[in-house]
Coordinates of C-alpha atoms in Angstrom, one line a residue:
Chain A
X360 CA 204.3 106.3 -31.1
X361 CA 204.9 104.6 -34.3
X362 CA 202.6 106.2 -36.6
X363 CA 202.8 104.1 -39.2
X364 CA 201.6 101.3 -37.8
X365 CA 198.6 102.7 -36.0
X366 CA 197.3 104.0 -39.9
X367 CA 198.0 100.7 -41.5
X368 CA 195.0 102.0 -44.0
X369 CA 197.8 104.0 -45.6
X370 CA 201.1 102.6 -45.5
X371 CA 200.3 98.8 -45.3
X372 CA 197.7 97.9 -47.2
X373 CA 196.5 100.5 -50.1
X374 CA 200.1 102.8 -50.5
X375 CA 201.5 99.3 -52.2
X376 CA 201.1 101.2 -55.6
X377 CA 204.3 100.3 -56.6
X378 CA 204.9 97.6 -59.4
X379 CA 207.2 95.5 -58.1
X380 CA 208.0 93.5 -60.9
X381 CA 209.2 96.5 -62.8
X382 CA 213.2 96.9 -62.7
X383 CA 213.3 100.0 -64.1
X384 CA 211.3 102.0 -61.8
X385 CA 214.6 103.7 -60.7
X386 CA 215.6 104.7 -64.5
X387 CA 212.1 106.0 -65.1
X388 CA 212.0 107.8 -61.5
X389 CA 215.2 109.6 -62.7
X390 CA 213.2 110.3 -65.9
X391 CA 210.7 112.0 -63.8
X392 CA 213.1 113.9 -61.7
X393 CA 214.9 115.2 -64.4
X394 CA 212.0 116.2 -66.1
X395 CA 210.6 117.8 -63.2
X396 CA 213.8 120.2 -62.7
X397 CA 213.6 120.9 -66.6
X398 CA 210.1 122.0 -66.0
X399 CA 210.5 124.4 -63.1
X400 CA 213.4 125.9 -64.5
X401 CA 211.1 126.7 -67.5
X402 CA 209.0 127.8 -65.7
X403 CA 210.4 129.7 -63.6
X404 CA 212.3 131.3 -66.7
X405 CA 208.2 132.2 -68.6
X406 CA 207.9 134.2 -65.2
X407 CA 210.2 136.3 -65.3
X408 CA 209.9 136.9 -68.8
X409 CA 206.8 137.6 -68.8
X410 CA 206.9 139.3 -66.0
X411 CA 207.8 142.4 -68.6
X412 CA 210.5 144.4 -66.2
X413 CA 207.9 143.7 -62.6
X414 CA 209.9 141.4 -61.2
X415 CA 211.8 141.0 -57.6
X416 CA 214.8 139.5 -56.4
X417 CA 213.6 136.3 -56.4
X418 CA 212.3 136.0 -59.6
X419 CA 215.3 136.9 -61.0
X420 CA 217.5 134.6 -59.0
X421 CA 215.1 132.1 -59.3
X422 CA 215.4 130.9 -62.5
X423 CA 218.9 131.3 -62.6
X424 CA 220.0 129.1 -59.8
X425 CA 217.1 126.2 -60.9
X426 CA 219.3 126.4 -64.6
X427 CA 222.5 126.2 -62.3
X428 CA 220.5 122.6 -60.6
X429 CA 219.1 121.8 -64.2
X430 CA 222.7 121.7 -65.4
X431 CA 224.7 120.0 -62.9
X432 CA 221.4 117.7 -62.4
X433 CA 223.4 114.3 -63.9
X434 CA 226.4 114.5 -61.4
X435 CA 224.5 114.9 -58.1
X436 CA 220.9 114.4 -58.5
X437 CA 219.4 114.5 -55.5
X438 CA 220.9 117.0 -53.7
X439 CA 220.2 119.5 -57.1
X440 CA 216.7 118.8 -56.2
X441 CA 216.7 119.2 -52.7
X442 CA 218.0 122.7 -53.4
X443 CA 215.9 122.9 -56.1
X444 CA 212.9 121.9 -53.8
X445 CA 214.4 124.8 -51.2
X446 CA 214.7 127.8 -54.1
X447 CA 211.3 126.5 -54.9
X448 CA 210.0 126.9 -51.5
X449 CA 211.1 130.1 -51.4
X450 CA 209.3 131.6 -54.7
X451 CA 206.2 129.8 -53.7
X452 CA 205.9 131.5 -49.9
X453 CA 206.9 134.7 -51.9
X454 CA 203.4 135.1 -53.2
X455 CA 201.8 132.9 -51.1
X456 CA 198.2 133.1 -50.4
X457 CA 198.3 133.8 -53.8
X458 CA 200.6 131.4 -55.3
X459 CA 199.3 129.9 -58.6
X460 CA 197.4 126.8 -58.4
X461 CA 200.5 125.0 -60.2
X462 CA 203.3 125.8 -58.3
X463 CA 201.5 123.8 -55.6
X464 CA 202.0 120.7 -58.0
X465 CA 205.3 121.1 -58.4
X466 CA 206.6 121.8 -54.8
X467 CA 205.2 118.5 -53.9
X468 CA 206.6 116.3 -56.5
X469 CA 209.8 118.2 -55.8
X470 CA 209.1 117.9 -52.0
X471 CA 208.8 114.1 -52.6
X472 CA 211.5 113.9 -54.5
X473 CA 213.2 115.6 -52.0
X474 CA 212.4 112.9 -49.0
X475 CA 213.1 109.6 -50.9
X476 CA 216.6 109.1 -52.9
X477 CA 215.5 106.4 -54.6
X478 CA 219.4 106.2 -55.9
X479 CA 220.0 104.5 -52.7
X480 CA 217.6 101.9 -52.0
X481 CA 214.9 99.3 -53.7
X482 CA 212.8 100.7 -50.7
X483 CA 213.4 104.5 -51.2
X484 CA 212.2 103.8 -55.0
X485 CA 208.6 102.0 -53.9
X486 CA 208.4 104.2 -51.7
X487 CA 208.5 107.5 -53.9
X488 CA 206.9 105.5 -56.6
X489 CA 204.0 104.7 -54.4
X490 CA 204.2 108.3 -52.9
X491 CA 203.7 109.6 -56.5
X492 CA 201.0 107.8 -57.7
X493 CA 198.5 108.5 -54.3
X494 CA 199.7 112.2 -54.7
X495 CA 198.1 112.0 -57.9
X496 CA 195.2 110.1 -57.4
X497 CA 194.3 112.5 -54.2
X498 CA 194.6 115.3 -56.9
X499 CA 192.4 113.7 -59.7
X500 CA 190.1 113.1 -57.0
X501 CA 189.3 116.2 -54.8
X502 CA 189.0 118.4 -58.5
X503 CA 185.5 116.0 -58.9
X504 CA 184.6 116.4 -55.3
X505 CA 185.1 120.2 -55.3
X506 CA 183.4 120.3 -59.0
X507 CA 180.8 118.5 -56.4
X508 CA 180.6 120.5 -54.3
X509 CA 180.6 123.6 -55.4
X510 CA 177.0 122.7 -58.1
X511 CA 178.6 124.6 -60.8
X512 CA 178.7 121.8 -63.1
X513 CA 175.1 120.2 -62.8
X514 CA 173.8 122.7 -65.3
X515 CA 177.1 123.4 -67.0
X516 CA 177.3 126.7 -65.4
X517 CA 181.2 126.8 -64.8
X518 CA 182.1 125.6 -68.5
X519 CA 179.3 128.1 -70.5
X520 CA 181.3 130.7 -68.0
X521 CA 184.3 129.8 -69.9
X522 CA 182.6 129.6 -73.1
X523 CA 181.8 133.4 -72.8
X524 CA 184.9 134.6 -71.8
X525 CA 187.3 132.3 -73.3
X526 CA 188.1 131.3 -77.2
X527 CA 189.5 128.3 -76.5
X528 CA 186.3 126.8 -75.0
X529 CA 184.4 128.6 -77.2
X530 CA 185.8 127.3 -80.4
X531 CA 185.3 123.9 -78.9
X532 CA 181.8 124.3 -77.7
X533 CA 180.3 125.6 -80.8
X534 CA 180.2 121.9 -82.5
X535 CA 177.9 120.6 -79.7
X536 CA 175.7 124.6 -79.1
X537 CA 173.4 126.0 -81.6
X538 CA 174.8 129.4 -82.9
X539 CA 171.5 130.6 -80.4
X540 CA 172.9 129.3 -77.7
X541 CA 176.5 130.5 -78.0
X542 CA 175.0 133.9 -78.1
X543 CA 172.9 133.3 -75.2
X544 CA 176.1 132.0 -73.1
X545 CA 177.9 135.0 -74.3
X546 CA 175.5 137.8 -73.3
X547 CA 175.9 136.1 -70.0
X548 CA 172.9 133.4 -69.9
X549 CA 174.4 130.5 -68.7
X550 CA 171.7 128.1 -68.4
X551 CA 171.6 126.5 -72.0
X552 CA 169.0 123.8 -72.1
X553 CA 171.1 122.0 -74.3
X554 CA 170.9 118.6 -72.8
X555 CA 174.5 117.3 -74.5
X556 CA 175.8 119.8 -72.8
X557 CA 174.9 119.0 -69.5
X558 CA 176.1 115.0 -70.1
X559 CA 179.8 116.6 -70.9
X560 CA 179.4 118.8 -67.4
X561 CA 178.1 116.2 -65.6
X562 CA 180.1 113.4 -66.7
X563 CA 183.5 115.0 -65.7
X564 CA 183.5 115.3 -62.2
X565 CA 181.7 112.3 -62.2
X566 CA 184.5 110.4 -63.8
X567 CA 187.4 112.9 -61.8
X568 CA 185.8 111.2 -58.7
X569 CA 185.3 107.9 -59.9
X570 CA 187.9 106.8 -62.1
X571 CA 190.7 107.6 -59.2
X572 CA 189.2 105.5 -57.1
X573 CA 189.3 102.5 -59.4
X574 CA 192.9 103.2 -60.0
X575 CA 193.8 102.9 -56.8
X576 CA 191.9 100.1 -55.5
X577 CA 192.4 98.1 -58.4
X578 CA 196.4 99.3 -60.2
X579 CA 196.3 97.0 -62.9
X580 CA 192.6 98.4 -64.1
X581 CA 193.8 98.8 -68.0
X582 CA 190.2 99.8 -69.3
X583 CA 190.4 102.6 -67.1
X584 CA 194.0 103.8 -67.1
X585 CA 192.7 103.2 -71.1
X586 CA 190.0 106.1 -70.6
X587 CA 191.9 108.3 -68.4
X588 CA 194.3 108.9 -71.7
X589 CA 192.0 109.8 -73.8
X590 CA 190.4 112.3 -71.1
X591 CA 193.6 113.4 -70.6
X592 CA 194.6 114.3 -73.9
X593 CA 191.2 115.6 -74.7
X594 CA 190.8 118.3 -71.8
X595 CA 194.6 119.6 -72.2
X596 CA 194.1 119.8 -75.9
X597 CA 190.7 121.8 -75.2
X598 CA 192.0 123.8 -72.4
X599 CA 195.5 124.0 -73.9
X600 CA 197.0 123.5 -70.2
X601 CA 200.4 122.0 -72.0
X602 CA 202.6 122.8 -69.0
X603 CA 200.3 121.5 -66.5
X604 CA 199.5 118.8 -68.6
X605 CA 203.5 117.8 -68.8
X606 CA 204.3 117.7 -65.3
X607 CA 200.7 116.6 -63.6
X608 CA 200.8 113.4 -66.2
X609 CA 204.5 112.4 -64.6
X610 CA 203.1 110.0 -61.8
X611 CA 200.3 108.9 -64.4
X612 CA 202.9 107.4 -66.3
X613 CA 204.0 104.8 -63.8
X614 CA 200.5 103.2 -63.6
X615 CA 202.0 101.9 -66.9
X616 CA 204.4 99.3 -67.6
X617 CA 205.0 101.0 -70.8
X618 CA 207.0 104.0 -70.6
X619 CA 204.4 106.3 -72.1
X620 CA 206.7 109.4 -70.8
X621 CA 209.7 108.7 -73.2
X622 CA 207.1 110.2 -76.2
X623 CA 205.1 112.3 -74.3
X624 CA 208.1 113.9 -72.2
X625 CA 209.4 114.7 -76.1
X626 CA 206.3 116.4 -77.4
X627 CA 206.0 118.3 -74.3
X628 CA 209.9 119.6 -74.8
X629 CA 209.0 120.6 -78.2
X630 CA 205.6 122.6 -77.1
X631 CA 207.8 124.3 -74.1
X632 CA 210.5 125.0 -77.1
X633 CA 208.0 127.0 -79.0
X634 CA 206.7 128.4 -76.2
X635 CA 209.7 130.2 -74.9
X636 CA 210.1 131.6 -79.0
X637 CA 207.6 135.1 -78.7
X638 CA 210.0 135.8 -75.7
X639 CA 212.9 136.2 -77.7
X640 CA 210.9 137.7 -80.7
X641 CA 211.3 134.7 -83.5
X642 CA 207.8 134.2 -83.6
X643 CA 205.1 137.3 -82.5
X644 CA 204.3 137.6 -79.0
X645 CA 200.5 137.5 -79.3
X646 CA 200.5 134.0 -81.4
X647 CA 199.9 131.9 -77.6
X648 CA 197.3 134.4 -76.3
Chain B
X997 CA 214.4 103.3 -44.2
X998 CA 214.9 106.3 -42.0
X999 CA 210.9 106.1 -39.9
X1000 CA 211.2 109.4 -39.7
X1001 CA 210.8 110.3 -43.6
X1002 CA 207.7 107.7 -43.0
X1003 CA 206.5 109.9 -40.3
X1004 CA 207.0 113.0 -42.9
X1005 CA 205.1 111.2 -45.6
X1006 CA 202.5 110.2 -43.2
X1007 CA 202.0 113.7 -42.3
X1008 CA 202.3 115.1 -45.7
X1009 CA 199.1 112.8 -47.1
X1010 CA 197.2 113.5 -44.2
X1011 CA 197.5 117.3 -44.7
X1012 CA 196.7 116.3 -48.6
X1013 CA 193.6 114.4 -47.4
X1014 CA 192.2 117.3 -45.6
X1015 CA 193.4 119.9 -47.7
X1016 CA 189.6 120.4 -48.7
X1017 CA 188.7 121.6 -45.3
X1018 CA 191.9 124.2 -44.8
X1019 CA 190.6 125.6 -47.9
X1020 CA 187.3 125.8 -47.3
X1021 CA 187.9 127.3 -43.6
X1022 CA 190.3 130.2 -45.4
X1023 CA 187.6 131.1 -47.8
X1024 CA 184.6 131.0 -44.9
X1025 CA 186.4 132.1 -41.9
X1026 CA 189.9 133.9 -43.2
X1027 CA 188.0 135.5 -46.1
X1028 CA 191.0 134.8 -48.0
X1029 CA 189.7 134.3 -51.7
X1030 CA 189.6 130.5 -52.7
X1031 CA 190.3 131.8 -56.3
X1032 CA 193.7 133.0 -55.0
X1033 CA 194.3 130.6 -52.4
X1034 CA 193.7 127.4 -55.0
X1035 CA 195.8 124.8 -54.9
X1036 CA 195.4 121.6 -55.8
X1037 CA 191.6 121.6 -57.5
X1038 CA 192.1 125.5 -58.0
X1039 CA 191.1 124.6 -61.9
X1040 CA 187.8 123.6 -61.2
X1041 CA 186.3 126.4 -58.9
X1042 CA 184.7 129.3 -61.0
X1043 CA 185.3 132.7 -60.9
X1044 CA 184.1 134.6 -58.8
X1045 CA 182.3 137.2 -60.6
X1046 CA 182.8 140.9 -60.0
X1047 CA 180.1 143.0 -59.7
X1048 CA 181.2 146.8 -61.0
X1049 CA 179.5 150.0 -59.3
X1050 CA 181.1 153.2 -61.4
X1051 CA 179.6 156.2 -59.8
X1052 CA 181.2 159.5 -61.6
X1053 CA 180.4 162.7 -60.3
X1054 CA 178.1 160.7 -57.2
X1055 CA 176.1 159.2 -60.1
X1056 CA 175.7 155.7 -61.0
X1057 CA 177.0 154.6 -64.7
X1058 CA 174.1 153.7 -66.4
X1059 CA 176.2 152.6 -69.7
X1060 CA 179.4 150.4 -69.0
X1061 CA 181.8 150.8 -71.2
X1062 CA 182.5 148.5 -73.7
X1063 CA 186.2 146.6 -73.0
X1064 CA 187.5 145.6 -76.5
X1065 CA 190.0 142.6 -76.7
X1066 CA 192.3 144.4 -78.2
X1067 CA 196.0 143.2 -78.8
X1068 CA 196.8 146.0 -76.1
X1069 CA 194.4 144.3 -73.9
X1070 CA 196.0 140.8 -74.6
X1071 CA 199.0 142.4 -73.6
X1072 CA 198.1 143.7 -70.4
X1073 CA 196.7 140.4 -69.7
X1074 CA 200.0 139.1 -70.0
X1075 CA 201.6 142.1 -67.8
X1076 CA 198.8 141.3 -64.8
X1077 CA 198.5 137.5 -65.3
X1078 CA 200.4 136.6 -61.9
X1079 CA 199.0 139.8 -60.0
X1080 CA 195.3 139.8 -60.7
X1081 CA 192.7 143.0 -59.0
X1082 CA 189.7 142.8 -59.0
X1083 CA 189.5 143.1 -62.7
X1084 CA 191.3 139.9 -63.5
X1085 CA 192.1 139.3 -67.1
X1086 CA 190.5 142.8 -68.5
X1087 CA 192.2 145.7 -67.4
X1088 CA 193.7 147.1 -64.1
X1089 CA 191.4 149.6 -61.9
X1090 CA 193.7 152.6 -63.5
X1091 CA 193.3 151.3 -66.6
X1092 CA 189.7 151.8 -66.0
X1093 CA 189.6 154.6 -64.8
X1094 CA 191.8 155.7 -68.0
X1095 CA 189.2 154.2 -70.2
X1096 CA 185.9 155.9 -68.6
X1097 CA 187.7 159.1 -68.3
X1098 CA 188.6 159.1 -71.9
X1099 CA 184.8 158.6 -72.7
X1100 CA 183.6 161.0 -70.5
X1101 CA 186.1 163.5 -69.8
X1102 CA 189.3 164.0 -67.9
X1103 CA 187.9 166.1 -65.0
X1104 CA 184.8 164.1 -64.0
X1105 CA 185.8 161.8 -60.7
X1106 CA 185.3 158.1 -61.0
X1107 CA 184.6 155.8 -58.3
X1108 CA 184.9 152.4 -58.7
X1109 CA 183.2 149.8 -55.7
X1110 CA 183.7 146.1 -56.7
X1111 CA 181.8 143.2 -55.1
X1112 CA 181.8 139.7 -55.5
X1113 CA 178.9 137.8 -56.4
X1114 CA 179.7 134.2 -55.8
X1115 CA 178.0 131.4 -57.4
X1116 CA 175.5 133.2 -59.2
X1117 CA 175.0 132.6 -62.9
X1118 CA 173.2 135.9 -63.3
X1119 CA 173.6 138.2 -66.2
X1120 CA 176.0 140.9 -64.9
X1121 CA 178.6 143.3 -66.9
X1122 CA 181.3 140.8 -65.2
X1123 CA 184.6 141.8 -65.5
X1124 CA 187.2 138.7 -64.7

């Protein structure tokens, strides 16, 4: 049975993401993949480091087999990240149930990356391309249908939670709540009142759930690819999620014919840089917390 | 191209598309934890929050201790980060115990009975 025929919904008519009038899809692909491998090397590196002496096997081999992949990435790409995609694997089914929400990310971008050498044909490359793009538009999506779902947002519930128990929400928050009703949220109140406040809760799953859709019916949508920047930039600056922030903007890049990831992939560098500094004691440990 | 890295891909955004549901099915049926078992949209689900029952000597705590932020705190944040109990970001259940011990005093016998209390944005001495 030939599967993808009998689902053209996917395949035929709505997965033709890719731009085809854009030669250098394979160049910024490669971009991408090399990014990718710098990231879960990184990453993978933070763990174990911060893992303070708790580690196991595989967290110590980890790390030094994705800097192995990392290194000799330029010569044979795609076979360093099918390995890389197999050492991943096998950190991410060491914890699982529990594996952190991010790892889940990056095994599929490296599992994609994986399928489709888009080195070797135009067709691999549309393919991936296309592959990355509904990946992240199925992500962007089901986080406003969960926020949905789940009602914590129609009173603001879930973000005066964070307010009470976080500083980085907090500091944020208190420009829009009245010093009463930061002290309300933080003894554990959180229905505010504030009606501002509900707008900001409301409007984000609301735009999670609408603004993928948009981009994916309609790819060449500027005013919205214009609006999911600045949310963007606004929620990882508020929530300080840098490292998510690097590697779940990757496919967001390619709605663009600009290559947005050439300065962003550079800033990000520089944030993982000083991020890796408390580990080896140059700057004090506690300055991230 | 090979159909069968098609068939692969196929398969791969179907599982994405109902991803939702496993999830949903783990937490309801599986009682695995949808905070652990996150995934994708793991971002956007709240806490559950923990509701503490310290009993010490067979009688309830009426006064909870208070859990400073302390940079020793911070640091066992960092420590736990990847392996959170039931006291998430605060302090380990022996760490606890540690704490209300040293308040109280080293003999009396703690008991510690966490619940979750999903969904509810009640006032509670939570403890993430």
């Amino acid at each position: 049975m030939n599967y993808t025929k009998s689902i053209p919904f996917l395949f035929d008519n709505y997965l033709s993401l890719a731009d085809e009038r854009n030669d250098n899809q394979s160049s910024r692909l490669n971009n991408f993949n090399n990014f990718l491998l710098f990231h879960v090397t990184f990453r993978s590196w933070m763990m174990y480091l911060d893992n303070q002496g708790r580690y196991s096997i595989i967290d110590f081999f980890c790390p030094l087999i994705l800097t192995f992949l990392f290194t000799v990435f330029k010569k044979n790409g795609h076979k360093c990240t099918i390995l890389a995609f197999l050492v991943y694997l096998i950190k991410f089914s060491s914890v699982f149930p529990t594996s952190p929400n991010h790892y889940y990310v990056e095994l599929y971008f490296l599992f994609l990356f994986s399928i489709f050498n888009f080195r070797n044909s135009k067709n691999e490359t549309n393919y991936l391309t296309n592959s990355l793009k509904l990946l992240f538009v199925i992500i962007l999506f089901y986080t406003g249908i969960k926020k949905l779902l789940y009602g914590q947002y129609f009173r603001g519930e879930y973000l005066a939670y964070l307010i009470s128990c976080d500083e980085r929400f907090s500091s944020v928050f208190s420009y829009i709540l009245s010093k009463k009703e930061m002290l309300s949220i933080k003894s554990g109140n959180y229905i505010t009142g504030n009606y501002y406040f509900y707008l900001i809760s409301n409007s984000i799953y609301l735009f999670e759930i609408i603004a993928p859709i948009i981009l994916f019916f309609k790819k060449d949508h500027n005013y919205i690819k214009e609006m999911l920047i600045i949310f963007f930039i606004t929620l990882f600056l508020i929530s300080r999620e840098f490292t998510f922030a690097a590697i779940f903007l990757q496919p967001f890049y390619l709605f663009f014919n600009t290559e947005l990831e050439k300065v962003f992939n550079r800033v990000f560098m520089l944030i993982y840089i000083l991020m890796l500094l408390p580990f080896i004691s140059i700057i004090p440990m506690w300055t991230f917390n | 191209m090979n159909i069968l890295k098609k068939r692969i891909i196929l398969f791969f955004f179907i599982f994405q598309l109902i991803w939702p549901v496993i999830h949903f099915a783990a937490d309801k049926f599986l009682d695995i934890n949808r905070w652990y078992f996150g995934g994708l949209s793991m971002y956007c689900l709240p806490h559950d929050k923990i509701k503490l029952t310290i009993t010490i000597n067979n009688k309830p705590l009426e006064e909870y201790p208070f859990i400073n932020k302390s940079k020793n705190i911070q640091n066992a944040i960092r420590r736990h980060k990847h392996h959170y109990d039931a006291y998430g970001k605060l302090l380990t259940r022996s760490d606890l115990v540690a704490l209300i011990q040293k308040k109280f005093s080293s003999n009396v016998k703690v008991k510690i009975v966490t619940s979750r209390v999903p969904h509810v944005p009640i006032k509670q001495y939570n403890m993430y």
